[in-house]
C-alpha positions as a printed NumPy array, in Angstrom:
array([[-130.793,   45.205,  -91.68 ],
       [-133.926,   46.636,  -90.498],
       [-135.151,   45.821,  -86.907],
       [-138.897,   45.016,  -86.591],
       [-140.915,   45.608,  -83.675],
       [-141.799,   42.402,  -81.506],
       [-145.891,   41.648,  -82.18 ],
       [-148.044,   41.37 ,  -79.571],
       [-148.191,   37.796,  -79.733],
       [-144.695,   37.618,  -79.615],
       [-144.581,   40.032,  -76.578],
       [-147.216,   37.385,  -75.011],
       [-144.923,   34.544,  -75.576],
       [-141.885,   36.418,  -73.844],
       [-144.111,   36.931,  -70.829],
       [-144.966,   33.505,  -70.228],
       [-141.686,   31.318,  -69.377],
       [-142.337,   27.667,  -68.495],
       [-142.289,   26.759,  -64.753],
       [-139.483,   24.15 ,  -65.755],
       [-137.273,   26.952,  -67.103],
       [-137.855,   29.092,  -63.582],
       [-137.468,   26.51 ,  -61.37 ],
       [-134.145,   25.235,  -62.885],
       [-132.617,   28.589,  -63.131],
       [-133.559,   29.628,  -59.449],
       [-131.537,   26.645,  -58.308],
       [-128.563,   27.508,  -60.612],
       [-128.883,   30.943,  -59.448],
       [-129.267,   30.137,  -55.703],
       [-126.256,   30.473,  -53.331],
       [-124.377,   28.297,  -52.912],
       [-124.197,   27.838,  -56.74 ],
       [-124.208,   24.31 ,  -57.814],
       [-120.878,   23.038,  -58.559],
       [-121.947,   19.466,  -59.413],
       [-124.563,   17.712,  -61.45 ],
       [-126.099,   14.44 ,  -61.018],
       [-128.863,   12.622,  -63.033],
       [-130.292,    9.838,  -61.117],
       [-133.705,    8.455,  -59.766],
       [-134.788,   11.061,  -57.184],
       [-138.081,    9.427,  -56.116],
       [-138.877,    6.106,  -55.572],
       [-142.277,    4.691,  -54.516],
       [-141.26 ,    2.579,  -51.43 ],
       [-144.955,    1.27 ,  -50.942],
       [-144.964,   -2.445,  -51.007],
       [-148.753,   -1.908,  -52.406],
       [-146.756,   -0.114,  -55.672],
       [-144.481,   -2.786,  -56.196],
       [-144.415,   -4.175,  -59.989],
       [-142.916,   -7.637,  -60.691],
       [-141.317,   -7.432,  -57.078],
       [-139.662,   -3.747,  -58.01 ],
       [-140.349,   -0.433,  -56.775],
       [-141.551,    2.011,  -59.079],
       [-140.037,    4.994,  -60.305],
       [-142.091,    8.193,  -59.448],
       [-142.807,   10.6  ,  -62.105],
       [-145.794,   12.457,  -60.274],
       [-147.492,   15.208,  -62.805],
       [-148.836,   16.886,  -59.7  ],
       [-145.389,   17.618,  -58.553],
       [-143.759,   18.303,  -61.862],
       [-141.524,   20.408,  -62.61 ],
       [-140.924,   21.397,  -58.852],
       [-139.591,   17.876,  -57.574],
       [-137.693,   17.401,  -60.951],
       [-134.839,   18.747,  -59.18 ],
       [-132.931,   18.586,  -55.959],
       [-130.412,   20.811,  -54.547],
       [-128.272,   19.847,  -51.452],
       [-125.656,   22.407,  -50.813],
       [-123.476,   22.605,  -54.143],
       [-124.938,   19.663,  -55.662],
       [-127.65 ,   19.501,  -58.268],
       [-129.584,   16.416,  -58.888],
       [-132.202,   15.968,  -61.976],
       [-134.651,   13.118,  -61.921],
       [-134.012,   10.924,  -64.639],
       [-137.683,    9.85 ,  -65.047],
       [-138.448,   13.855,  -65.777],
       [-135.64 ,   14.221,  -68.535],
       [-137.817,   13.443,  -71.633],
       [-140.464,   15.813,  -70.413],
       [-137.671,   18.631,  -69.372],
       [-135.622,   18.133,  -72.646],
       [-138.789,   18.786,  -74.681],
       [-140.064,   21.937,  -72.823],
       [-136.588,   23.393,  -72.971],
       [-136.11 ,   22.442,  -76.553],
       [-139.717,   24.083,  -77.464],
       [-138.928,   27.343,  -75.852],
       [-135.548,   27.592,  -77.3  ],
       [-137.241,   27.117,  -80.601],
       [-139.854,   29.714,  -79.804],
       [-137.555,   32.363,  -78.485],
       [-135.179,   32.066,  -81.796],
       [-138.261,   32.168,  -83.83 ],
       [-138.964,   35.543,  -82.011],
       [-135.676,   36.556,  -82.575],
       [-135.193,   35.869,  -86.236],
       [-138.854,   36.799,  -87.437],
       [-138.126,   40.453,  -85.446],
       [-135.023,   40.588,  -88.168],
       [-132.46 ,   41.371,  -85.749],
       [-129.048,   39.865,  -84.754],
       [-128.251,   39.386,  -81.056],
       [-126.434,   42.383,  -80.716],
       [-129.662,   44.324,  -81.697],
       [-132.073,   42.238,  -80.24 ],
       [-135.424,   43.874,  -79.848],
       [-135.287,   43.86 ,  -75.85 ],
       [-132.755,   42.829,  -73.381],
       [-135.546,   40.427,  -72.062],
       [-135.22 ,   38.199,  -75.148],
       [-131.338,   37.936,  -74.682],
       [-132.025,   36.774,  -70.859],
       [-134.748,   34.443,  -71.681],
       [-132.395,   32.92 ,  -74.307],
       [-129.505,   32.699,  -71.714],
       [-131.717,   30.92 ,  -69.261],
       [-133.46 ,   28.422,  -71.352],
       [-130.072,   27.464,  -73.156],
       [-128.523,   27.043,  -69.652],
       [-131.365,   24.532,  -68.895],
       [-131.014,   22.775,  -72.095],
       [-127.322,   22.586,  -72.273],
       [-127.531,   20.697,  -68.9  ],
       [-129.839,   17.894,  -70.27 ],
       [-128.665,   17.796,  -73.678],
       [-124.864,   19.322,  -74.058],
       [-124.543,   18.43 ,  -77.82 ],
       [-126.853,   21.126,  -79.04 ],
       [-124.832,   23.524,  -80.757],
       [-127.183,   25.765,  -81.47 ],
       [-127.672,   26.555,  -78.216],
       [-124.277,   26.684,  -77.416],
       [-123.839,   29.386,  -80.311],
       [-126.686,   31.461,  -79.144],
       [-125.101,   31.822,  -75.925],
       [-121.797,   32.6  ,  -77.479],
       [-123.208,   35.1  ,  -79.642],
       [-125.093,   36.877,  -76.532],
       [-121.697,   36.884,  -74.446],
       [-119.924,   38.455,  -77.368],
       [-122.648,   41.274,  -77.839],
       [-122.726,   41.681,  -74.173],
       [-118.896,   42.11 ,  -74.218],
       [-119.061,   44.372,  -77.169],
       [-121.505,   46.609,  -75.216],
       [-119.346,   46.879,  -72.261],
       [-116.23 ,   47.835,  -74.323],
       [-118.406,   50.438,  -76.261],
       [-119.302,   52.197,  -72.986],
       [-116.503,   54.536,  -71.841],
       [-118.43 ,   55.46 ,  -68.585],
       [-117.347,   54.107,  -65.49 ],
       [-114.552,   51.645,  -66.978],
       [-113.559,   49.667,  -63.787],
       [-117.477,   49.065,  -63.281],
       [-117.636,   47.689,  -66.703],
       [-114.55 ,   45.668,  -66.384],
       [-115.879,   44.206,  -63.44 ],
       [-119.2  ,   43.378,  -65.265],
       [-117.314,   42.024,  -67.941],
       [-115.123,   39.671,  -65.839],
       [-118.412,   38.516,  -63.877],
       [-120.054,   37.576,  -67.261],
       [-117.18 ,   35.33 ,  -68.264],
       [-116.844,   33.768,  -64.852],
       [-120.492,   32.718,  -64.509],
       [-120.059,   31.29 ,  -68.133],
       [-117.093,   29.183,  -66.917],
       [-118.727,   28.27 ,  -63.76 ],
       [-121.538,   26.962,  -65.986],
       [-119.132,   24.985,  -68.326],
       [-117.486,   23.511,  -65.42 ],
       [-121.028,   22.477,  -63.964],
       [-121.795,   20.601,  -67.293],
       [-118.659,   19.118,  -67.175],
       [-119.347,   17.207,  -63.711],
       [-122.028,   15.26 ,  -65.683],
       [-121.184,   15.191,  -69.302],
       [-117.436,   15.288,  -69.486],
       [-115.563,   13.372,  -72.461],
       [-112.962,   11.213,  -70.83 ]])
């Protein structure tokens, strides 16, 4: 299969990471790494002037979105329930765009046109799967990228100890991510 170059338009799409992806992935990578995930109403308008039928209103402020859609306290990551539909839509849309670029380039993940594309797919699938863990296409994309990275590591015969450490870290990071998802979306 011949790998085509990424078009200028596709390169432009790759340079524009959605803010919602940037915000969430920075929280996921920030130390300490989150080990607990919660979806809850994080912002409530307690002003008595904004009561509707005697109840306080959930705030989903367009000016603060997506920065205030998340809260991280130590190892706990919270996602505002009122922002879930908008976040899920943005993450699905970005995932679809990146997959289209990958498929149009005529490449398979192991020969992706650039590392940036693989990194972006891993970031957006992390975001998407936290909200929609039943997205099997996102899981398959992650699996292919991890397998591809492991294959590259195994093929590189230089500095074997560093390569093995990199391989272990890649797998450790994925297990940590899966455990985070299970804190909110486990099947009991």
